[in-house]
Amino acid sequence: MNNNKNNGGTFDVRIDDAFDFSSQEYAELFDGSDATAFQHPLWLDTLYRKLAPAAAAKPLIVTIRRRATGKLAMVLPLLRVPRGPMRTVEFADLRVSDYLTPVGTAEVFSELLQDEDSCLTLRRLVRPFDLLRMSKIPDGRMPIENLLAAPRRTVMETNAYSTVLVAPFEQWRASALSRSYQKELAKKQRQLQKKGALGFSCCDDSASVMAAMEMMKKFRGPRFHAQGDGDLLQRPEYFDFYSSVALRGLGAFVRLYTMKMDGNPIAAVLGLCHRGSFLIIMSAFDIAGYKSQSIGALMFEQVARDCIERGDQILDFTIGDEPYKKMFGGQPSPLWSVTQAGSVAGSVALFALRQAPWIKMAAKRMAEFKLMPART
Protein backbone atom coordinates (compact mmCIF):
# COMPACT_ATOMS: atom_id res chain seq x y z
CA MET A 1 0.00 0.00 0.00
CA ASN A 2 1.13 3.48 -0.88
CA ASN A 3 0.24 5.81 2.00
CA ASN A 4 0.42 9.01 -0.04
CA LYS A 5 -2.67 10.93 1.01
CA ASN A 6 -4.09 14.39 1.32
CA ASN A 7 -3.86 16.33 4.55
CA GLY A 8 -7.12 18.27 4.44
CA GLY A 9 -10.63 17.94 3.05
CA THR A 10 -13.55 15.61 3.60
CA PHE A 11 -11.94 12.60 1.96
CA ASP A 12 -8.81 10.52 2.44
CA VAL A 13 -7.42 9.73 -1.03
CA ARG A 14 -4.80 6.98 -1.34
CA ILE A 15 -3.23 4.52 -3.74
CA ASP A 16 -3.94 1.00 -2.51
CA ASP A 17 -2.53 -1.39 -5.10
CA ALA A 18 -3.30 -4.38 -2.87
CA PHE A 19 -6.99 -3.46 -2.63
CA ASP A 20 -9.21 -6.55 -2.36
CA PHE A 21 -12.08 -6.42 -4.86
CA SER A 22 -13.55 -9.57 -3.30
CA SER A 23 -13.87 -7.84 0.11
CA GLN A 24 -17.16 -7.15 1.86
CA GLU A 25 -16.59 -3.40 1.84
CA TYR A 26 -16.14 -3.35 -1.93
CA ALA A 27 -19.24 -5.54 -2.43
CA GLU A 28 -21.28 -3.04 -0.38
CA LEU A 29 -19.82 -0.05 -2.25
CA PHE A 30 -20.53 -1.69 -5.63
CA ASP A 31 -24.10 -2.67 -4.69
CA GLY A 32 -24.94 0.92 -3.77
CA SER A 33 -23.05 2.49 -6.67
CA ASP A 34 -23.86 3.67 -10.20
CA ALA A 35 -21.15 1.37 -11.60
CA THR A 36 -21.66 -1.16 -14.40
CA ALA A 37 -21.25 -4.93 -14.66
CA PHE A 38 -17.62 -4.32 -15.69
CA GLN A 39 -16.79 -3.03 -12.21
CA HIS A 40 -18.40 -6.03 -10.51
CA PRO A 41 -16.24 -7.51 -7.69
CA LEU A 42 -15.74 -10.80 -9.53
CA TRP A 43 -14.87 -9.10 -12.85
CA LEU A 44 -12.26 -6.74 -11.38
CA ASP A 45 -10.81 -9.32 -8.99
CA THR A 46 -10.21 -11.67 -11.94
CA LEU A 47 -8.90 -8.89 -14.19
CA TYR A 48 -6.31 -7.66 -11.67
CA ARG A 49 -5.20 -11.18 -10.66
CA LYS A 50 -5.07 -12.86 -14.07
CA LEU A 51 -4.98 -10.38 -16.96
CA ALA A 52 -2.97 -7.49 -15.52
CA PRO A 53 0.20 -9.53 -14.77
CA ALA A 54 0.02 -11.16 -18.23
CA ALA A 55 -0.16 -7.71 -19.87
CA ALA A 56 2.71 -6.34 -17.71
CA ALA A 57 0.16 -3.83 -16.37
CA LYS A 58 0.59 -2.53 -12.82
CA PRO A 59 -2.40 -1.86 -10.56
CA LEU A 60 -3.16 1.80 -9.83
CA ILE A 61 -6.13 1.54 -7.50
CA VAL A 62 -7.30 4.82 -5.98
CA THR A 63 -9.42 4.46 -2.84
CA ILE A 64 -11.40 7.41 -1.53
CA ARG A 65 -12.64 7.13 2.05
CA ARG A 66 -14.58 9.40 4.37
CA ARG A 67 -11.98 11.07 6.56
CA ALA A 68 -14.25 11.10 9.61
CA THR A 69 -15.27 7.42 9.53
CA GLY A 70 -12.81 5.63 7.22
CA LYS A 71 -15.79 4.29 5.23
CA LEU A 72 -15.07 3.51 1.58
CA ALA A 73 -16.79 6.16 -0.55
CA MET A 74 -15.37 5.56 -4.04
CA VAL A 75 -12.81 3.49 -5.94
CA LEU A 76 -11.05 4.33 -9.21
CA PRO A 77 -9.86 0.99 -10.66
CA LEU A 78 -6.92 2.06 -12.84
CA LEU A 79 -3.84 0.47 -14.39
CA ARG A 80 -0.41 1.64 -15.48
CA VAL A 81 -0.02 0.02 -18.90
CA PRO A 82 3.20 0.14 -20.94
CA ARG A 83 2.38 0.75 -24.63
CA GLY A 84 5.66 0.52 -26.48
CA PRO A 85 7.76 3.40 -25.12
CA MET A 86 4.66 5.17 -23.70
CA ARG A 87 3.61 5.14 -20.06
CA THR A 88 -0.18 5.16 -20.01
CA VAL A 89 -2.71 5.33 -17.19
CA GLU A 90 -6.04 3.71 -18.06
CA PHE A 91 -9.19 2.30 -16.53
CA ALA A 92 -8.96 -1.42 -15.72
CA ASP A 93 -10.01 -2.66 -19.15
CA LEU A 94 -7.30 -4.51 -21.14
CA ARG A 95 -9.80 -4.93 -24.01
CA VAL A 96 -12.35 -6.95 -22.04
CA SER A 97 -14.61 -4.28 -20.50
CA ASP A 98 -17.28 -2.38 -22.43
CA TYR A 99 -18.30 0.34 -19.96
CA LEU A 100 -15.84 2.12 -17.68
CA THR A 101 -16.75 4.29 -14.72
CA PRO A 102 -15.63 5.18 -11.18
CA VAL A 103 -17.21 2.95 -8.53
CA GLY A 104 -19.45 5.12 -6.37
CA THR A 105 -22.51 7.32 -6.72
CA ALA A 106 -22.94 10.51 -8.74
CA GLU A 107 -23.69 12.29 -5.42
CA VAL A 108 -20.37 11.26 -3.83
CA PHE A 109 -18.57 12.15 -7.06
CA SER A 110 -20.11 15.63 -6.98
CA GLU A 111 -19.09 16.01 -3.35
CA LEU A 112 -15.54 14.92 -4.21
CA LEU A 113 -15.34 17.56 -6.95
CA GLN A 114 -16.12 20.24 -4.34
CA ASP A 115 -13.19 19.04 -2.19
CA GLU A 116 -10.23 20.83 -3.78
CA ASP A 117 -7.57 19.18 -1.59
CA SER A 118 -8.79 15.70 -2.50
CA CYS A 119 -8.90 16.50 -6.23
CA LEU A 120 -5.34 17.89 -6.16
CA THR A 121 -4.12 14.82 -4.26
CA LEU A 122 -5.77 12.46 -6.72
CA ARG A 123 -4.22 14.26 -9.72
CA ARG A 124 -0.79 14.02 -8.08
CA LEU A 125 -1.15 10.33 -7.22
CA VAL A 126 -1.98 9.15 -10.76
CA ARG A 127 1.19 10.74 -12.18
CA PRO A 128 3.65 10.24 -13.80
CA PHE A 129 2.25 9.30 -17.21
CA ASP A 130 2.84 10.14 -20.86
CA LEU A 131 -0.81 9.57 -21.70
CA LEU A 132 -3.95 9.23 -19.61
CA ARG A 133 -6.66 7.37 -21.56
CA MET A 134 -10.17 6.87 -20.24
CA SER A 135 -12.41 5.45 -22.96
CA LYS A 136 -15.80 3.70 -23.08
CA ILE A 137 -17.41 6.09 -20.59
CA PRO A 138 -21.16 5.45 -20.85
CA ASP A 139 -22.65 8.76 -19.66
CA GLY A 140 -21.96 12.14 -18.08
CA ARG A 141 -23.12 11.48 -14.52
CA MET A 142 -19.54 11.34 -13.27
CA PRO A 143 -17.38 13.76 -15.31
CA ILE A 144 -14.00 12.12 -14.74
CA GLU A 145 -12.32 14.86 -16.82
CA ASN A 146 -13.24 17.44 -14.16
CA LEU A 147 -11.80 15.27 -11.41
CA LEU A 148 -8.50 14.85 -13.29
CA ALA A 149 -8.37 18.40 -14.75
CA ALA A 150 -8.26 16.76 -18.20
CA PRO A 151 -9.49 18.21 -21.51
CA ARG A 152 -13.15 17.87 -22.41
CA ARG A 153 -14.41 14.41 -23.32
CA THR A 154 -14.91 13.46 -26.95
CA VAL A 155 -17.50 11.08 -28.38
CA MET A 156 -16.13 7.72 -29.58
CA GLU A 157 -16.59 6.49 -33.14
CA THR A 158 -18.51 3.42 -31.99
CA ASN A 159 -21.77 3.06 -30.04
CA ALA A 160 -23.29 0.60 -27.61
CA TYR A 161 -26.68 -0.97 -28.39
CA SER A 162 -29.45 -2.30 -26.18
CA THR A 163 -33.08 -3.27 -26.57
CA VAL A 164 -35.85 -2.95 -23.97
CA LEU A 165 -37.47 -6.32 -23.25
CA VAL A 166 -41.20 -6.72 -22.67
CA ALA A 167 -43.22 -9.79 -21.76
CA PRO A 168 -44.47 -11.94 -23.30
CA PHE A 169 -41.72 -12.80 -25.79
CA GLU A 170 -44.13 -12.66 -28.75
CA GLN A 171 -45.00 -9.05 -27.93
CA TRP A 172 -41.32 -8.04 -27.73
CA ARG A 173 -40.57 -9.88 -30.98
CA ALA A 174 -43.44 -8.14 -32.80
CA SER A 175 -42.30 -4.69 -31.64
CA ALA A 176 -38.51 -5.13 -31.94
CA LEU A 177 -38.16 -7.09 -35.20
CA SER A 178 -39.55 -6.08 -38.59
CA ARG A 179 -42.29 -8.33 -39.96
CA SER A 180 -40.08 -9.50 -42.84
CA TYR A 181 -37.22 -10.35 -40.43
CA GLN A 182 -39.61 -12.30 -38.19
CA LYS A 183 -40.72 -14.34 -41.21
CA GLU A 184 -37.14 -14.91 -42.34
CA LEU A 185 -36.06 -16.17 -38.90
CA ALA A 186 -39.11 -18.44 -38.61
CA LYS A 187 -38.16 -19.99 -41.98
CA LYS A 188 -34.51 -20.45 -40.90
CA GLN A 189 -35.70 -22.04 -37.64
CA ARG A 190 -37.77 -24.59 -39.60
CA GLN A 191 -34.78 -25.36 -41.85
CA LEU A 192 -32.54 -25.86 -38.84
CA GLN A 193 -35.01 -28.18 -37.08
CA LYS A 194 -35.06 -30.44 -40.14
CA LYS A 195 -31.31 -31.03 -39.78
CA GLY A 196 -31.64 -32.95 -36.50
CA ALA A 197 -32.44 -32.66 -32.80
CA LEU A 198 -32.07 -28.97 -31.94
CA GLY A 199 -31.57 -27.93 -28.32
CA PHE A 200 -31.06 -24.63 -26.44
CA SER A 201 -29.93 -24.43 -22.84
CA CYS A 202 -28.07 -22.45 -20.21
CA CYS A 203 -24.91 -24.08 -18.80
CA ASP A 204 -25.45 -25.19 -15.20
CA ASP A 205 -22.18 -26.85 -14.19
CA SER A 206 -18.43 -26.45 -14.66
CA ALA A 207 -18.15 -29.28 -17.22
CA SER A 208 -20.73 -27.70 -19.56
CA VAL A 209 -19.11 -24.26 -19.08
CA MET A 210 -15.66 -25.50 -20.08
CA ALA A 211 -17.05 -27.47 -23.05
CA ALA A 212 -18.82 -24.30 -24.26
CA MET A 213 -15.70 -22.16 -23.76
CA GLU A 214 -13.57 -24.60 -25.78
CA MET A 215 -16.20 -24.59 -28.52
CA MET A 216 -16.21 -20.77 -28.59
CA LYS A 217 -12.44 -20.73 -28.91
CA LYS A 218 -12.61 -23.21 -31.81
CA PHE A 219 -15.27 -21.33 -33.79
CA ARG A 220 -13.96 -17.81 -33.15
CA GLY A 221 -10.35 -18.44 -34.23
CA PRO A 222 -10.82 -18.67 -38.04
CA ARG A 223 -13.54 -16.00 -38.08
CA PHE A 224 -11.48 -13.31 -36.39
CA HIS A 225 -8.26 -14.32 -38.12
CA ALA A 226 -10.01 -13.60 -41.42
CA GLN A 227 -10.90 -10.10 -40.18
CA GLY A 228 -7.25 -9.30 -39.54
CA ASP A 229 -7.42 -8.80 -35.76
CA GLY A 230 -6.85 -12.03 -33.86
CA ASP A 231 -9.44 -13.27 -31.41
CA LEU A 232 -8.64 -12.73 -27.74
CA LEU A 233 -9.85 -16.23 -26.78
CA GLN A 234 -6.91 -17.73 -28.72
CA ARG A 235 -4.55 -16.18 -26.16
CA PRO A 236 -4.15 -18.36 -23.03
CA GLU A 237 -4.40 -15.48 -20.54
CA TYR A 238 -7.68 -14.26 -22.05
CA PHE A 239 -9.16 -17.75 -22.29
CA ASP A 240 -8.22 -18.18 -18.63
CA PHE A 241 -9.84 -14.84 -17.74
CA TYR A 242 -13.18 -15.50 -19.46
CA SER A 243 -13.32 -19.12 -18.26
CA SER A 244 -12.63 -18.06 -14.66
CA VAL A 245 -15.33 -15.38 -14.78
CA ALA A 246 -17.80 -17.88 -16.28
CA LEU A 247 -17.06 -20.57 -13.70
CA ARG A 248 -17.02 -18.27 -10.66
CA GLY A 249 -20.06 -16.25 -11.71
CA LEU A 250 -22.25 -19.08 -13.01
CA GLY A 251 -25.86 -18.86 -11.93
CA ALA A 252 -25.60 -15.36 -10.47
CA PHE A 253 -23.37 -12.92 -12.37
CA VAL A 254 -22.85 -14.97 -15.54
CA ARG A 255 -25.03 -16.91 -17.99
CA LEU A 256 -23.55 -19.04 -20.79
CA TYR A 257 -26.08 -20.22 -23.37
CA THR A 258 -25.51 -23.01 -25.88
CA MET A 259 -27.37 -24.28 -28.93
CA LYS A 260 -26.78 -27.94 -29.85
CA MET A 261 -27.51 -30.07 -32.88
CA ASP A 262 -27.80 -33.80 -32.06
CA GLY A 263 -25.95 -33.10 -28.82
CA ASN A 264 -23.06 -31.19 -30.45
CA PRO A 265 -22.69 -27.46 -29.66
CA ILE A 266 -23.11 -25.20 -32.71
CA ALA A 267 -23.52 -21.80 -31.01
CA ALA A 268 -22.80 -20.11 -27.67
CA VAL A 269 -23.42 -16.72 -26.05
CA LEU A 270 -21.63 -15.55 -22.90
CA GLY A 271 -23.05 -12.64 -20.93
CA LEU A 272 -23.24 -10.84 -17.60
CA CYS A 273 -26.32 -10.30 -15.43
CA HIS A 274 -26.56 -6.90 -13.78
CA ARG A 275 -29.60 -5.10 -12.37
CA GLY A 276 -32.20 -6.49 -14.73
CA SER A 277 -29.91 -6.33 -17.77
CA PHE A 278 -28.22 -9.16 -19.63
CA LEU A 279 -25.02 -7.88 -21.28
CA ILE A 280 -23.71 -10.00 -24.16
CA ILE A 281 -19.91 -9.98 -24.06
CA MET A 282 -18.97 -12.83 -26.39
CA SER A 283 -20.58 -15.16 -28.92
CA ALA A 284 -19.49 -17.92 -31.28
CA PHE A 285 -21.24 -19.85 -34.06
CA ASP A 286 -20.50 -22.76 -36.37
CA ILE A 287 -20.82 -20.51 -39.41
CA ALA A 288 -19.10 -23.00 -41.74
CA GLY A 289 -21.55 -25.76 -40.88
CA TYR A 290 -24.71 -23.63 -40.84
CA LYS A 291 -23.96 -20.59 -42.96
CA SER A 292 -27.39 -20.46 -44.61
CA GLN A 293 -29.39 -20.93 -41.39
CA SER A 294 -28.47 -17.63 -39.61
CA ILE A 295 -27.75 -19.50 -36.37
CA GLY A 296 -26.34 -16.33 -34.81
CA ALA A 297 -29.64 -14.50 -35.21
CA LEU A 298 -31.65 -17.56 -34.08
CA MET A 299 -29.40 -17.84 -31.02
CA PHE A 300 -29.94 -14.19 -30.06
CA GLU A 301 -33.69 -14.69 -30.46
CA GLN A 302 -33.57 -17.62 -28.01
CA VAL A 303 -31.43 -15.62 -25.59
CA ALA A 304 -34.00 -12.79 -25.67
CA ARG A 305 -36.81 -15.29 -25.01
CA ASP A 306 -34.99 -16.75 -22.00
CA CYS A 307 -34.14 -13.28 -20.62
CA ILE A 308 -37.81 -12.23 -20.87
CA GLU A 309 -38.91 -15.42 -19.09
CA ARG A 310 -36.42 -14.66 -16.30
CA GLY A 311 -37.77 -11.12 -15.93
CA ASP A 312 -34.84 -9.18 -17.41
CA GLN A 313 -35.74 -5.70 -18.66
CA ILE A 314 -32.78 -4.97 -20.97
CA LEU A 315 -30.84 -7.05 -23.50
CA ASP A 316 -27.57 -5.17 -23.93
CA PHE A 317 -25.54 -6.00 -27.05
CA THR A 318 -22.71 -3.75 -25.67
CA ILE A 319 -20.11 -2.04 -27.88
CA GLY A 320 -19.94 -2.31 -31.67
CA ASP A 321 -21.98 -1.09 -34.64
CA GLU A 322 -22.82 -4.49 -36.15
CA PRO A 323 -26.05 -4.27 -38.22
CA TYR A 324 -27.79 -7.22 -36.50
CA LYS A 325 -28.14 -5.21 -33.27
CA LYS A 326 -30.58 -2.77 -34.90
CA MET A 327 -32.46 -5.69 -36.44
CA PHE A 328 -33.21 -6.86 -32.90
CA GLY A 329 -34.49 -3.45 -31.85
CA GLY A 330 -31.15 -2.29 -30.43
CA GLN A 331 -30.97 1.47 -29.90
CA PRO A 332 -27.55 3.17 -30.09
CA SER A 333 -26.11 5.07 -27.14
CA PRO A 334 -22.85 7.04 -27.40
CA LEU A 335 -19.66 6.34 -25.47
CA TRP A 336 -17.10 8.94 -24.47
CA SER A 337 -13.37 9.18 -24.20
CA VAL A 338 -11.12 11.38 -22.06
CA THR A 339 -7.45 11.74 -23.02
CA GLN A 340 -4.73 13.82 -21.42
CA ALA A 341 -1.02 14.18 -22.23
CA GLY A 342 1.36 14.18 -19.28
CA SER A 343 4.64 14.71 -21.13
CA VAL A 344 6.07 15.94 -24.43
CA ALA A 345 6.05 12.36 -25.77
CA GLY A 346 2.41 12.06 -24.72
CA SER A 347 1.53 15.34 -26.48
CA VAL A 348 3.16 14.13 -29.71
CA ALA A 349 1.32 10.79 -29.54
CA LEU A 350 -1.98 12.52 -28.80
CA PHE A 351 -1.51 14.90 -31.72
CA ALA A 352 -0.75 11.97 -34.03
CA LEU A 353 -3.80 10.05 -32.85
CA ARG A 354 -6.05 12.97 -33.72
CA GLN A 355 -4.70 13.37 -37.25
CA ALA A 356 -5.47 11.62 -40.50
CA PRO A 357 -6.46 7.93 -40.34
CA TRP A 358 -3.16 6.76 -41.85
CA ILE A 359 -1.23 8.54 -39.07
CA LYS A 360 -3.62 7.02 -36.56
CA MET A 361 -2.87 3.58 -37.94
CA ALA A 362 0.89 4.22 -37.88
CA ALA A 363 0.77 5.39 -34.27
CA LYS A 364 -1.40 2.43 -33.41
CA ARG A 365 1.16 0.01 -34.81
CA MET A 366 4.16 1.84 -33.35
CA ALA A 367 2.90 1.95 -29.79
CA GLU A 368 0.51 -1.02 -29.98
CA PHE A 369 -2.41 1.30 -29.29
CA LYS A 370 -5.77 -0.40 -29.30
CA LEU A 371 -8.16 2.48 -29.80
CA MET A 372 -11.23 0.39 -30.45
CA PRO A 373 -12.28 -2.81 -28.69
CA ALA A 374 -11.62 -5.71 -31.02
CA ARG A 375 -13.58 -8.22 -28.97
CA THR A 376 -17.18 -7.55 -30.00
XYZ file of C-alpha atoms in Angstrom:
376
model
C 0.000 0.000 0.000
C 1.133 3.483 -0.879
C 0.237 5.814 1.996
C 0.418 9.011 -0.038
C -2.670 10.925 1.005
C -4.093 14.385 1.324
C -3.858 16.329 4.554
C -7.115 18.272 4.440
C -10.630 17.944 3.055
C -13.555 15.614 3.602
C -11.936 12.604 1.957
C -8.814 10.522 2.442
C -7.418 9.731 -1.031
C -4.796 6.981 -1.337
C -3.233 4.522 -3.738
C -3.941 0.996 -2.505
C -2.531 -1.394 -5.099
C -3.297 -4.384 -2.868
C -6.987 -3.462 -2.629
C -9.207 -6.548 -2.359
C -12.083 -6.422 -4.860
C -13.555 -9.566 -3.296
C -13.872 -7.838 0.106
C -17.162 -7.155 1.859
C -16.588 -3.396 1.840
C -16.144 -3.346 -1.934
C -19.243 -5.542 -2.433
C -21.275 -3.043 -0.377
C -19.815 -0.054 -2.251
C -20.535 -1.687 -5.634
C -24.099 -2.671 -4.694
C -24.937 0.918 -3.768
C -23.045 2.485 -6.675
C -23.863 3.671 -10.205
C -21.147 1.370 -11.602
C -21.660 -1.162 -14.402
C -21.246 -4.932 -14.656
C -17.616 -4.322 -15.693
C -16.786 -3.026 -12.206
C -18.396 -6.032 -10.514
C -16.241 -7.508 -7.690
C -15.738 -10.801 -9.535
C -14.866 -9.105 -12.845
C -12.258 -6.739 -11.385
C -10.811 -9.320 -8.988
C -10.206 -11.674 -11.943
C -8.897 -8.886 -14.193
C -6.313 -7.663 -11.671
C -5.202 -11.176 -10.662
C -5.074 -12.858 -14.072
C -4.984 -10.378 -16.955
C -2.968 -7.487 -15.523
C 0.201 -9.532 -14.770
C 0.022 -11.163 -18.226
C -0.161 -7.715 -19.866
C 2.715 -6.341 -17.709
C 0.159 -3.827 -16.374
C 0.593 -2.529 -12.824
C -2.398 -1.858 -10.557
C -3.158 1.797 -9.830
C -6.131 1.544 -7.497
C -7.303 4.825 -5.983
C -9.415 4.459 -2.844
C -11.397 7.405 -1.527
C -12.638 7.133 2.053
C -14.583 9.399 4.370
C -11.975 11.067 6.555
C -14.252 11.103 9.615
C -15.270 7.421 9.535
C -12.806 5.635 7.219
C -15.786 4.294 5.228
C -15.068 3.508 1.584
C -16.794 6.157 -0.546
C -15.375 5.558 -4.043
C -12.809 3.486 -5.939
C -11.054 4.333 -9.210
C -9.860 0.988 -10.661
C -6.923 2.064 -12.845
C -3.839 0.472 -14.393
C -0.406 1.639 -15.478
C -0.015 0.019 -18.898
C 3.204 0.138 -20.937
C 2.379 0.751 -24.626
C 5.660 0.518 -26.481
C 7.757 3.404 -25.120
C 4.665 5.174 -23.702
C 3.610 5.135 -20.060
C -0.175 5.165 -20.009
C -2.709 5.334 -17.188
C -6.040 3.711 -18.062
C -9.191 2.302 -16.530
C -8.964 -1.425 -15.718
C -10.010 -2.656 -19.151
C -7.298 -4.511 -21.144
C -9.796 -4.926 -24.015
C -12.355 -6.954 -22.040
C -14.608 -4.278 -20.499
C -17.283 -2.382 -22.429
C -18.302 0.343 -19.956
C -15.836 2.117 -17.677
C -16.747 4.295 -14.725
C -15.632 5.176 -11.178
C -17.211 2.953 -8.532
C -19.455 5.122 -6.371
C -22.507 7.317 -6.718
C -22.938 10.506 -8.739
C -23.695 12.287 -5.425
C -20.374 11.264 -3.832
C -18.569 12.153 -7.064
C -20.114 15.626 -6.983
C -19.088 16.009 -3.348
C -15.537 14.924 -4.215
C -15.339 17.565 -6.953
C -16.117 20.240 -4.342
C -13.193 19.040 -2.186
C -10.235 20.827 -3.776
C -7.574 19.181 -1.591
C -8.790 15.702 -2.498
C -8.900 16.505 -6.234
C -5.338 17.890 -6.159
C -4.118 14.817 -4.264
C -5.768 12.461 -6.719
C -4.219 14.261 -9.715
C -0.794 14.024 -8.079
C -1.150 10.326 -7.223
C -1.975 9.152 -10.761
C 1.189 10.738 -12.176
C 3.651 10.243 -13.797
C 2.249 9.297 -17.213
C 2.836 10.135 -20.861
C -0.805 9.567 -21.701
C -3.948 9.231 -19.613
C -6.662 7.367 -21.562
C -10.175 6.872 -20.244
C -12.412 5.446 -22.965
C -15.803 3.700 -23.081
C -17.406 6.092 -20.585
C -21.164 5.453 -20.851
C -22.646 8.755 -19.656
C -21.963 12.138 -18.077
C -23.123 11.483 -14.525
C -19.535 11.341 -13.266
C -17.382 13.759 -15.312
C -13.997 12.120 -14.740
C -12.316 14.864 -16.818
C -13.238 17.440 -14.158
C -11.803 15.268 -11.415
C -8.500 14.848 -13.288
C -8.375 18.397 -14.755
C -8.255 16.760 -18.198
C -9.489 18.209 -21.515
C -13.146 17.873 -22.413
C -14.409 14.413 -23.321
C -14.912 13.456 -26.950
C -17.497 11.077 -28.383
C -16.130 7.720 -29.577
C -16.590 6.486 -33.139
C -18.512 3.419 -31.994
C -21.770 3.057 -30.042
C -23.295 0.597 -27.615
C -26.682 -0.972 -28.394
C -29.453 -2.301 -26.180
C -33.083 -3.272 -26.571
C -35.851 -2.950 -23.974
C -37.465 -6.319 -23.253
C -41.199 -6.721 -22.673
C -43.221 -9.794 -21.759
C -44.466 -11.939 -23.302
C -41.718 -12.798 -25.792
C -44.133 -12.655 -28.753
C -44.999 -9.051 -27.932
C -41.321 -8.036 -27.733
C -40.574 -9.881 -30.982
C -43.441 -8.142 -32.804
C -42.305 -4.688 -31.640
C -38.509 -5.129 -31.939
C -38.159 -7.094 -35.201
C -39.550 -6.078 -38.586
C -42.291 -8.328 -39.960
C -40.078 -9.504 -42.841
C -37.223 -10.347 -40.426
C -39.608 -12.299 -38.187
C -40.718 -14.343 -41.214
C -37.141 -14.914 -42.336
C -36.062 -16.172 -38.904
C -39.113 -18.439 -38.615
C -38.164 -19.986 -41.984
C -34.510 -20.451 -40.898
C -35.700 -22.042 -37.645
C -37.774 -24.594 -39.597
C -34.784 -25.356 -41.854
C -32.545 -25.864 -38.838
C -35.013 -28.176 -37.080
C -35.061 -30.439 -40.144
C -31.306 -31.031 -39.778
C -31.637 -32.953 -36.502
C -32.438 -32.664 -32.796
C -32.069 -28.971 -31.941
C -31.565 -27.927 -28.316
C -31.062 -24.628 -26.443
C -29.934 -24.432 -22.837
C -28.068 -22.453 -20.206
C -24.913 -24.084 -18.797
C -25.452 -25.188 -15.198
C -22.184 -26.848 -14.195
C -18.431 -26.452 -14.659
C -18.147 -29.276 -17.225
C -20.734 -27.698 -19.559
C -19.111 -24.264 -19.085
C -15.656 -25.497 -20.082
C -17.050 -27.470 -23.051
C -18.822 -24.301 -24.260
C -15.700 -22.161 -23.761
C -13.569 -24.604 -25.777
C -16.202 -24.593 -28.525
C -16.213 -20.774 -28.590
C -12.435 -20.731 -28.913
C -12.606 -23.215 -31.805
C -15.271 -21.330 -33.789
C -13.963 -17.811 -33.149
C -10.351 -18.438 -34.226
C -10.822 -18.675 -38.035
C -13.544 -16.001 -38.079
C -11.476 -13.315 -36.387
C -8.258 -14.321 -38.117
C -10.007 -13.597 -41.423
C -10.903 -10.103 -40.181
C -7.250 -9.301 -39.539
C -7.421 -8.804 -35.761
C -6.848 -12.025 -33.865
C -9.444 -13.273 -31.410
C -8.644 -12.735 -27.743
C -9.849 -16.233 -26.782
C -6.912 -17.733 -28.722
C -4.549 -16.182 -26.163
C -4.154 -18.359 -23.032
C -4.396 -15.479 -20.543
C -7.685 -14.256 -22.047
C -9.157 -17.751 -22.287
C -8.218 -18.184 -18.627
C -9.841 -14.840 -17.738
C -13.182 -15.498 -19.455
C -13.319 -19.124 -18.257
C -12.632 -18.060 -14.664
C -15.332 -15.378 -14.776
C -17.805 -17.876 -16.275
C -17.055 -20.572 -13.696
C -17.022 -18.272 -10.662
C -20.057 -16.253 -11.705
C -22.248 -19.076 -13.010
C -25.862 -18.859 -11.929
C -25.601 -15.364 -10.467
C -23.367 -12.922 -12.365
C -22.854 -14.970 -15.545
C -25.033 -16.906 -17.994
C -23.548 -19.045 -20.786
C -26.081 -20.218 -23.369
C -25.507 -23.007 -25.884
C -27.369 -24.283 -28.935
C -26.779 -27.936 -29.850
C -27.510 -30.071 -32.881
C -27.801 -33.801 -32.062
C -25.951 -33.095 -28.817
C -23.058 -31.194 -30.446
C -22.692 -27.463 -29.663
C -23.107 -25.198 -32.709
C -23.517 -21.798 -31.008
C -22.797 -20.107 -27.674
C -23.417 -16.723 -26.046
C -21.626 -15.549 -22.895
C -23.052 -12.639 -20.931
C -23.239 -10.838 -17.601
C -26.325 -10.304 -15.431
C -26.557 -6.896 -13.779
C -29.605 -5.104 -12.371
C -32.195 -6.486 -14.727
C -29.914 -6.327 -17.774
C -28.219 -9.157 -19.632
C -25.019 -7.884 -21.278
C -23.712 -10.005 -24.165
C -19.913 -9.983 -24.061
C -18.973 -12.831 -26.393
C -20.576 -15.161 -28.915
C -19.493 -17.919 -31.280
C -21.235 -19.850 -34.058
C -20.496 -22.756 -36.373
C -20.824 -20.513 -39.414
C -19.095 -23.003 -41.739
C -21.553 -25.759 -40.878
C -24.710 -23.634 -40.837
C -23.958 -20.587 -42.962
C -27.392 -20.462 -44.613
C -29.392 -20.928 -41.390
C -28.471 -17.630 -39.607
C -27.753 -19.502 -36.366
C -26.336 -16.330 -34.813
C -29.643 -14.498 -35.210
C -31.645 -17.557 -34.084
C -29.401 -17.844 -31.023
C -29.940 -14.186 -30.057
C -33.686 -14.686 -30.456
C -33.573 -17.624 -28.006
C -31.429 -15.617 -25.589
C -34.002 -12.791 -25.675
C -36.805 -15.289 -25.009
C -34.993 -16.752 -21.996
C -34.142 -13.278 -20.625
C -37.808 -12.232 -20.866
C -38.910 -15.420 -19.095
C -36.422 -14.658 -16.302
C -37.771 -11.119 -15.928
C -34.841 -9.181 -17.413
C -35.738 -5.696 -18.655
C -32.782 -4.974 -20.972
C -30.844 -7.046 -23.495
C -27.566 -5.175 -23.932
C -25.545 -6.003 -27.049
C -22.705 -3.754 -25.667
C -20.108 -2.037 -27.883
C -19.937 -2.305 -31.666
C -21.980 -1.094 -34.639
C -22.817 -4.486 -36.149
C -26.053 -4.267 -38.216
C -27.789 -7.223 -36.496
C -28.141 -5.208 -33.272
C -30.578 -2.768 -34.897
C -32.463 -5.694 -36.444
C -33.209 -6.863 -32.900
C -34.492 -3.447 -31.849
C -31.146 -2.291 -30.432
C -30.969 1.467 -29.898
C -27.550 3.172 -30.090
C -26.113 5.069 -27.143
C -22.848 7.043 -27.395
C -19.664 6.343 -25.472
C -17.103 8.937 -24.466
C -13.367 9.176 -24.196
C -11.116 11.383 -22.055
C -7.446 11.737 -23.023
C -4.731 13.821 -21.417
C -1.025 14.184 -22.227
C 1.355 14.178 -19.276
C 4.637 14.711 -21.133
C 6.074 15.943 -24.430
C 6.048 12.362 -25.770
C 2.408 12.062 -24.725
C 1.528 15.336 -26.485
C 3.161 14.126 -29.709
C 1.321 10.788 -29.536
C -1.976 12.520 -28.798
C -1.505 14.900 -31.723
C -0.746 11.973 -34.029
C -3.796 10.053 -32.853
C -6.050 12.969 -33.721
C -4.704 13.374 -37.248
C -5.473 11.618 -40.505
C -6.461 7.933 -40.338
C -3.158 6.758 -41.846
C -1.227 8.544 -39.066
C -3.620 7.019 -36.560
C -2.871 3.580 -37.937
C 0.888 4.218 -37.882
C 0.769 5.395 -34.275
C -1.398 2.425 -33.406
C 1.164 0.013 -34.815
C 4.161 1.840 -33.345
C 2.904 1.950 -29.789
C 0.512 -1.018 -29.981
C -2.408 1.296 -29.291
C -5.772 -0.396 -29.300
C -8.156 2.481 -29.798
C -11.227 0.387 -30.451
C -12.279 -2.811 -28.695
C -11.619 -5.714 -31.016
C -13.584 -8.218 -28.972
C -17.177 -7.552 -30.002
